[in-house]
């Protein structure tokens, strides 16, 4: 199955993907508004002004909160698609102006951390499968246990204390872009390396004792070369089948890393928006996360289909 053929099959359930994304953002739109706390009253209290009924009604009309939820959602959805995300309740600035400069920081941490985890975890998983019980195998298990047992905040603070305060190898708060991003990327990668290495190890281990591996060794190939040549496809399939939870961790891990290391990404602004019930800022953020997860799962399904034609894309994602 070629990439072109897999892509052709992937186009079929696009409507269901769009419906899934709209359903997620619609539910989040409703849930945000069910959280206790009126954004108008919170804003007026911060201004130290007496919240009269007339003043509250005026702000609700100005912010469009006097419309029905369905009308609010329809207006917001149209604005989101056209990149007219409205204005923050608190600052009065355009949401795009507030969020777009921060997206680059968050994207750099998330994507670089994920890519690093795949690179390191895949290499570690291959070496662990090549020599069961060896150093790489033990490291793989250590990363897996640490990723499950250790809290990300604590690990981030420990790393910050060791490399910034004690050793002073890096300036995470006052250095250049690379210095500010290095530790956050490492933190995001750390919590995915264990799961990825275990998946890759399992994929290669299933191939290690196959009959065609014995044939490859009999032809003079080294054990490592034979395992890589004949097992990488199967290891990739296993990895793609189990990597979905890491797509969600990228979002949470990036948020933790930004807060711990003081990176001016999206998380700092979103935390403030939650406290202030700043709906125009919160809703696009949730919509972007939902879009990332939907597209990420779709890409994984396409890759799996290109490696294994037996994968049913419609069943994998359309009903997932």
CSV table of C-alpha atoms in Angstrom, one decimal:
chain,number,residue,atom,x,y,z
A,1,UNK,CA,0.0,0.0,0.0
A,2,UNK,CA,1.6,3.2,-1.2
A,3,UNK,CA,1.4,6.6,0.6
A,4,UNK,CA,-0.8,7.9,-2.2
A,5,UNK,CA,-3.3,5.0,-1.8
A,6,UNK,CA,-3.3,5.4,2.0
A,7,UNK,CA,-4.0,9.2,1.6
A,8,UNK,CA,-6.8,8.4,-0.8
A,9,UNK,CA,-8.5,6.2,1.7
A,10,UNK,CA,-7.9,8.8,4.4
A,11,UNK,CA,-10.0,11.4,2.6
A,12,UNK,CA,-13.1,9.4,2.9
A,13,UNK,CA,-14.0,10.0,6.6
A,14,UNK,CA,-13.1,13.7,6.6
A,15,UNK,CA,-16.7,14.7,7.3
A,16,UNK,CA,-16.7,12.5,10.4
A,17,UNK,CA,-13.5,14.1,11.6
A,18,UNK,CA,-15.0,17.5,11.2
A,19,UNK,CA,-18.1,16.4,13.1
A,20,UNK,CA,-15.9,14.9,15.9
A,21,UNK,CA,-14.0,18.2,16.2
A,22,UNK,CA,-17.2,20.3,16.2
A,23,UNK,CA,-18.7,17.9,18.9
A,24,UNK,CA,-15.6,18.3,21.1
A,25,UNK,CA,-15.5,22.1,20.8
A,26,UNK,CA,-19.3,22.3,21.3
A,27,UNK,CA,-19.2,20.3,24.5
A,28,UNK,CA,-16.2,22.3,25.8
A,29,UNK,CA,-18.1,25.5,24.9
A,30,UNK,CA,-21.0,24.4,27.1
A,31,UNK,CA,-18.8,23.1,30.0
A,32,UNK,CA,-16.8,26.3,30.2
A,33,UNK,CA,-20.0,28.2,30.7
A,34,UNK,CA,-21.2,25.7,33.4
A,35,UNK,CA,-18.1,26.4,35.5
A,36,UNK,CA,-19.2,28.5,38.5
A,37,UNK,CA,-18.4,32.2,38.2
A,38,UNK,CA,-19.8,34.9,36.0
A,39,UNK,CA,-17.1,36.6,33.9
A,40,UNK,CA,-18.9,39.9,34.1
A,41,UNK,CA,-19.1,39.9,37.9
A,42,UNK,CA,-15.5,38.8,38.1
A,43,UNK,CA,-14.4,41.6,35.8
A,44,UNK,CA,-16.4,44.2,37.6
A,45,UNK,CA,-15.0,43.1,41.0
A,46,UNK,CA,-11.5,43.4,39.7
A,47,UNK,CA,-12.3,47.0,38.7
A,48,UNK,CA,-13.5,47.7,42.3
A,49,UNK,CA,-16.9,48.9,41.0
A,50,UNK,CA,-20.2,48.1,42.5
A,51,UNK,CA,-21.9,45.5,40.3
A,52,UNK,CA,-25.3,47.0,39.6
A,53,UNK,CA,-27.9,45.2,37.5
A,54,UNK,CA,-27.6,47.8,34.8
A,55,UNK,CA,-23.9,47.6,34.6
A,56,UNK,CA,-23.9,43.8,34.5
A,57,UNK,CA,-26.6,43.8,31.7
A,58,UNK,CA,-24.5,46.4,29.7
A,59,UNK,CA,-21.4,44.2,29.8
A,60,UNK,CA,-23.3,41.0,29.0
A,61,UNK,CA,-24.8,42.8,26.0
A,62,UNK,CA,-21.4,44.1,24.9
A,63,UNK,CA,-19.8,40.7,25.2
A,64,UNK,CA,-22.7,38.9,23.6
A,65,UNK,CA,-23.5,36.8,26.7
A,66,UNK,CA,-27.2,37.8,26.5
A,67,UNK,CA,-27.7,35.7,23.4
A,68,UNK,CA,-28.6,32.0,23.5
A,69,UNK,CA,-25.8,29.5,23.8
A,70,UNK,CA,-26.6,28.2,20.4
A,71,UNK,CA,-26.3,31.7,18.9
A,72,UNK,CA,-23.0,32.3,20.8
A,73,UNK,CA,-21.5,29.1,19.6
A,74,UNK,CA,-22.5,29.7,16.0
A,75,UNK,CA,-21.0,33.2,16.1
A,76,UNK,CA,-17.8,31.9,17.7
A,77,UNK,CA,-17.5,29.0,15.3
A,78,UNK,CA,-17.8,31.3,12.3
A,79,UNK,CA,-15.2,33.6,13.8
A,80,UNK,CA,-12.8,30.8,14.6
A,81,UNK,CA,-12.8,29.5,11.1
A,82,UNK,CA,-12.2,33.0,9.7
A,83,UNK,CA,-9.5,33.8,12.4
A,84,UNK,CA,-11.7,36.4,13.9
A,85,UNK,CA,-11.5,35.1,17.5
A,86,UNK,CA,-13.0,38.2,19.2
A,87,UNK,CA,-11.5,40.2,22.0
A,88,UNK,CA,-10.5,39.2,25.5
A,89,UNK,CA,-13.0,40.1,28.2
A,90,UNK,CA,-10.2,41.3,30.5
A,91,UNK,CA,-7.7,43.1,28.3
A,92,UNK,CA,-9.9,44.2,25.5
A,93,UNK,CA,-7.2,43.1,23.0
A,94,UNK,CA,-7.8,40.8,20.0
A,95,UNK,CA,-7.4,37.2,21.0
A,96,UNK,CA,-5.3,36.4,18.0
A,97,UNK,CA,-2.9,39.3,19.0
A,98,UNK,CA,-2.6,37.8,22.5
A,99,UNK,CA,-2.2,34.1,21.5
A,100,UNK,CA,-0.3,34.0,18.2
A,101,UNK,CA,3.0,35.3,19.6
A,102,UNK,CA,2.8,32.6,22.3
A,103,UNK,CA,2.0,29.7,19.9
A,104,UNK,CA,5.5,29.5,18.6
A,105,UNK,CA,7.0,28.8,22.1
A,106,UNK,CA,4.4,26.1,22.9
A,107,UNK,CA,4.7,24.5,19.5
A,108,UNK,CA,8.5,24.4,19.7
A,109,UNK,CA,8.4,22.7,23.1
A,110,UNK,CA,5.7,20.2,22.2
A,111,UNK,CA,7.0,19.2,18.7
A,112,UNK,CA,10.6,19.1,19.6
A,113,UNK,CA,9.9,17.2,22.8
A,114,UNK,CA,7.8,14.7,21.0
A,115,UNK,CA,10.4,14.3,18.2
A,116,UNK,CA,13.2,13.9,20.7
A,117,UNK,CA,11.2,11.2,22.6
A,118,UNK,CA,10.6,9.3,19.4
A,119,UNK,CA,14.2,9.5,18.4
A,120,UNK,CA,15.6,8.5,21.8
A,121,UNK,CA,12.9,6.0,22.6
A,122,UNK,CA,13.1,4.2,19.3
A,123,UNK,CA,16.9,3.8,19.6
A,124,UNK,CA,16.6,2.7,23.2
A,125,UNK,CA,13.8,0.2,22.3
A,126,UNK,CA,15.8,-1.3,19.4
A,127,UNK,CA,18.9,-1.8,21.6
A,128,UNK,CA,16.7,-3.2,24.4
A,129,UNK,CA,15.3,-5.8,21.9
A,130,UNK,CA,18.7,-6.5,20.5
A,131,UNK,CA,20.1,-7.4,24.0
A,132,UNK,CA,17.3,-8.3,26.5
A,133,UNK,CA,18.4,-7.7,30.0
A,134,UNK,CA,21.2,-5.4,29.0
A,135,UNK,CA,21.9,-1.8,29.9
A,136,UNK,CA,19.5,-0.4,27.2
A,137,UNK,CA,16.8,-2.7,28.4
A,138,UNK,CA,17.2,-1.6,32.0
A,139,UNK,CA,17.2,2.1,31.0
A,140,UNK,CA,14.0,1.5,29.0
A,141,UNK,CA,12.3,0.1,32.0
A,142,UNK,CA,13.6,2.9,34.2
A,143,UNK,CA,12.3,5.5,31.9
A,144,UNK,CA,8.9,3.7,31.7
A,145,UNK,CA,8.6,3.5,35.5
A,146,UNK,CA,9.8,7.1,36.0
A,147,UNK,CA,7.4,8.4,33.4
A,148,UNK,CA,4.5,6.8,35.3
A,149,UNK,CA,5.5,7.3,38.9
A,150,UNK,CA,7.2,10.8,38.9
A,151,UNK,CA,5.2,14.0,38.9
A,152,UNK,CA,6.2,16.3,36.1
A,153,UNK,CA,6.3,19.4,38.3
A,154,UNK,CA,8.7,17.8,40.7
A,155,UNK,CA,11.0,16.5,37.9
A,156,UNK,CA,11.0,20.0,36.3
A,157,UNK,CA,12.0,21.7,39.6
A,158,UNK,CA,14.7,19.1,40.3
A,159,UNK,CA,16.2,19.6,36.8
A,160,UNK,CA,16.0,23.4,37.2
A,161,UNK,CA,17.8,23.2,40.5
A,162,UNK,CA,20.5,20.9,39.3
A,163,UNK,CA,21.4,22.4,35.9
A,164,UNK,CA,20.5,26.1,36.5
A,165,UNK,CA,21.1,26.7,40.2
A,166,UNK,CA,23.8,24.2,41.2
A,167,UNK,CA,25.8,23.6,38.0
A,168,UNK,CA,24.9,26.8,36.3
A,169,UNK,CA,25.2,25.2,32.9
A,170,UNK,CA,22.1,26.9,31.5
A,171,UNK,CA,20.1,30.1,32.0
A,172,UNK,CA,16.5,29.0,31.5
A,173,UNK,CA,15.0,32.5,32.4
A,174,UNK,CA,17.5,35.0,31.0
A,175,UNK,CA,19.3,33.1,28.3
A,176,UNK,CA,18.7,33.0,24.6
A,177,UNK,CA,15.9,31.1,22.9
A,178,UNK,CA,17.8,27.8,22.8
A,179,UNK,CA,18.7,28.0,26.5
A,180,UNK,CA,15.1,28.8,27.4
A,181,UNK,CA,13.8,25.9,25.4
A,182,UNK,CA,16.3,23.2,26.2
A,183,UNK,CA,15.1,22.1,29.6
A,184,UNK,CA,11.3,22.3,28.7
A,185,UNK,CA,11.9,20.1,25.6
A,186,UNK,CA,13.9,17.6,27.7
A,187,UNK,CA,11.1,17.5,30.3
A,188,UNK,CA,8.4,16.8,27.7
A,189,UNK,CA,10.6,14.1,26.1
A,190,UNK,CA,11.5,12.4,29.4
A,191,UNK,CA,7.9,11.4,30.1
A,192,UNK,CA,7.4,9.9,26.6
A,193,UNK,CA,10.7,8.1,26.1
A,194,UNK,CA,9.7,5.2,28.4
A,195,UNK,CA,6.4,4.3,26.7
A,196,UNK,CA,7.9,4.7,23.2
A,197,UNK,CA,10.9,2.6,24.0
A,198,UNK,CA,8.7,-0.2,25.4
A,199,UNK,CA,6.5,-0.1,22.3
A,200,UNK,CA,9.5,-0.3,20.0
A,201,UNK,CA,11.1,-3.0,22.1
A,202,UNK,CA,7.9,-5.1,21.9
A,203,UNK,CA,7.7,-4.7,18.1
A,204,UNK,CA,11.3,-5.8,17.5
A,205,UNK,CA,11.1,-8.6,20.1
A,206,UNK,CA,8.2,-10.2,18.2
A,207,UNK,CA,10.5,-10.4,15.1
A,208,UNK,CA,13.7,-11.4,16.9
A,209,UNK,CA,12.9,-15.1,17.0
A,210,UNK,CA,11.1,-15.4,13.7
A,211,UNK,CA,12.2,-18.0,11.1
A,212,UNK,CA,13.3,-15.4,8.6
A,213,UNK,CA,15.6,-13.9,11.1
A,214,UNK,CA,17.4,-17.2,11.3
A,215,UNK,CA,17.6,-17.2,7.6
A,216,UNK,CA,19.1,-13.7,7.6
A,217,UNK,CA,21.7,-14.7,10.1
A,218,UNK,CA,22.5,-17.8,8.1
A,219,UNK,CA,23.2,-15.5,5.1
A,220,UNK,CA,25.9,-13.7,7.1
A,221,UNK,CA,24.0,-10.6,8.3
A,222,UNK,CA,24.9,-9.4,11.8
A,223,UNK,CA,22.2,-9.7,14.5
A,224,UNK,CA,21.7,-6.0,14.7
A,225,UNK,CA,21.6,-5.4,11.0
A,226,UNK,CA,19.2,-8.3,10.5
A,227,UNK,CA,16.9,-7.2,13.3
A,228,UNK,CA,16.8,-3.6,12.0
A,229,UNK,CA,16.2,-4.7,8.4
A,230,UNK,CA,13.4,-7.2,9.1
A,231,UNK,CA,11.9,-5.7,12.3
A,232,UNK,CA,11.7,-1.9,11.8
A,233,UNK,CA,8.4,-2.1,9.8
A,234,UNK,CA,6.7,-4.2,12.5
A,235,UNK,CA,8.2,-2.0,15.3
A,236,UNK,CA,6.8,1.1,13.5
A,237,UNK,CA,3.4,-0.5,13.3
A,238,UNK,CA,3.4,-1.3,17.0
A,239,UNK,CA,4.6,2.1,17.9
A,240,UNK,CA,1.9,3.9,15.9
A,241,UNK,CA,-0.8,1.6,17.4
A,242,UNK,CA,0.1,2.7,20.9
A,243,UNK,CA,1.4,6.2,20.6
A,244,UNK,CA,-2.0,8.0,20.8
A,245,UNK,CA,-1.7,8.8,24.6
A,246,UNK,CA,1.5,10.7,24.0
A,247,UNK,CA,-0.4,13.1,21.7
A,248,UNK,CA,-2.4,14.2,24.7
A,249,UNK,CA,0.7,14.3,27.0
A,250,UNK,CA,2.4,16.8,24.6
A,251,UNK,CA,-0.3,19.3,25.6
A,252,UNK,CA,-0.2,18.7,29.3
A,253,UNK,CA,3.6,18.3,29.4
A,254,UNK,CA,4.1,21.5,27.4
A,255,UNK,CA,1.9,23.4,29.9
A,256,UNK,CA,3.8,22.0,32.9
A,257,UNK,CA,7.2,22.9,31.3
A,258,UNK,CA,6.1,26.4,30.4
A,259,UNK,CA,5.0,27.1,34.0
A,260,UNK,CA,8.0,25.5,35.7
A,261,UNK,CA,10.6,27.2,33.4
A,262,UNK,CA,8.8,30.5,32.9
A,263,UNK,CA,8.4,30.2,29.1
A,264,UNK,CA,6.0,32.8,27.6
A,265,UNK,CA,3.9,30.2,25.9
A,266,UNK,CA,0.1,29.7,25.9
A,267,UNK,CA,-0.1,28.1,29.3
A,268,UNK,CA,0.5,31.3,31.3
A,269,UNK,CA,-2.2,33.2,29.5
A,270,UNK,CA,-4.6,30.2,29.7
A,271,UNK,CA,-4.2,29.8,33.5
A,272,UNK,CA,-5.1,33.5,33.9
A,273,UNK,CA,-8.1,33.1,31.5
A,274,UNK,CA,-9.4,30.2,33.6
A,275,UNK,CA,-9.4,32.3,36.7
A,276,UNK,CA,-11.0,35.2,35.0
A,277,UNK,CA,-13.5,33.1,33.0
A,278,UNK,CA,-12.2,34.8,29.8
A,279,UNK,CA,-14.2,32.7,27.4
A,280,UNK,CA,-12.8,34.3,24.1
A,281,UNK,CA,-9.3,33.2,25.2
A,282,UNK,CA,-10.2,29.8,26.5
A,283,UNK,CA,-12.3,28.5,23.6
A,284,UNK,CA,-9.8,28.9,20.8
A,285,UNK,CA,-7.1,27.2,23.0
A,286,UNK,CA,-9.4,24.2,23.5
A,287,UNK,CA,-10.4,24.2,19.8
A,288,UNK,CA,-6.7,24.1,18.8
A,289,UNK,CA,-6.0,21.2,21.2
A,290,UNK,CA,-9.0,19.3,19.8
A,291,UNK,CA,-7.7,20.0,16.2
A,292,UNK,CA,-4.3,18.8,17.1
A,293,UNK,CA,-5.6,15.5,18.6
A,294,UNK,CA,-8.0,14.9,15.7
A,295,UNK,CA,-5.3,15.6,13.0
A,296,UNK,CA,-2.7,13.6,15.0
A,297,UNK,CA,-4.9,10.6,15.2
A,298,UNK,CA,-5.7,10.9,11.5
A,299,UNK,CA,-2.0,11.1,10.6
A,300,UNK,CA,-1.2,8.1,12.7
A,301,UNK,CA,-4.0,6.1,11.0
A,302,UNK,CA,-2.6,7.1,7.5
A,303,UNK,CA,0.9,6.0,8.5
A,304,UNK,CA,-0.5,2.7,9.9
A,305,UNK,CA,-2.4,2.1,6.7
A,306,UNK,CA,0.7,2.8,4.6
A,307,UNK,CA,2.6,0.2,6.6
A,308,UNK,CA,-0.2,-2.3,7.1
A,309,UNK,CA,-3.0,-2.3,4.4
A,310,UNK,CA,-5.2,-4.4,6.8
A,311,UNK,CA,-5.9,-1.3,8.9
A,312,UNK,CA,-9.4,0.1,8.4
A,313,UNK,CA,-9.1,3.8,8.5
A,314,UNK,CA,-12.8,4.4,8.7
A,315,UNK,CA,-13.1,2.1,11.6
A,316,UNK,CA,-9.9,3.4,13.3
A,317,UNK,CA,-10.8,7.0,13.3
A,318,UNK,CA,-14.3,7.5,12.1
A,319,UNK,CA,-15.7,5.7,15.1
A,320,UNK,CA,-12.8,6.4,17.5
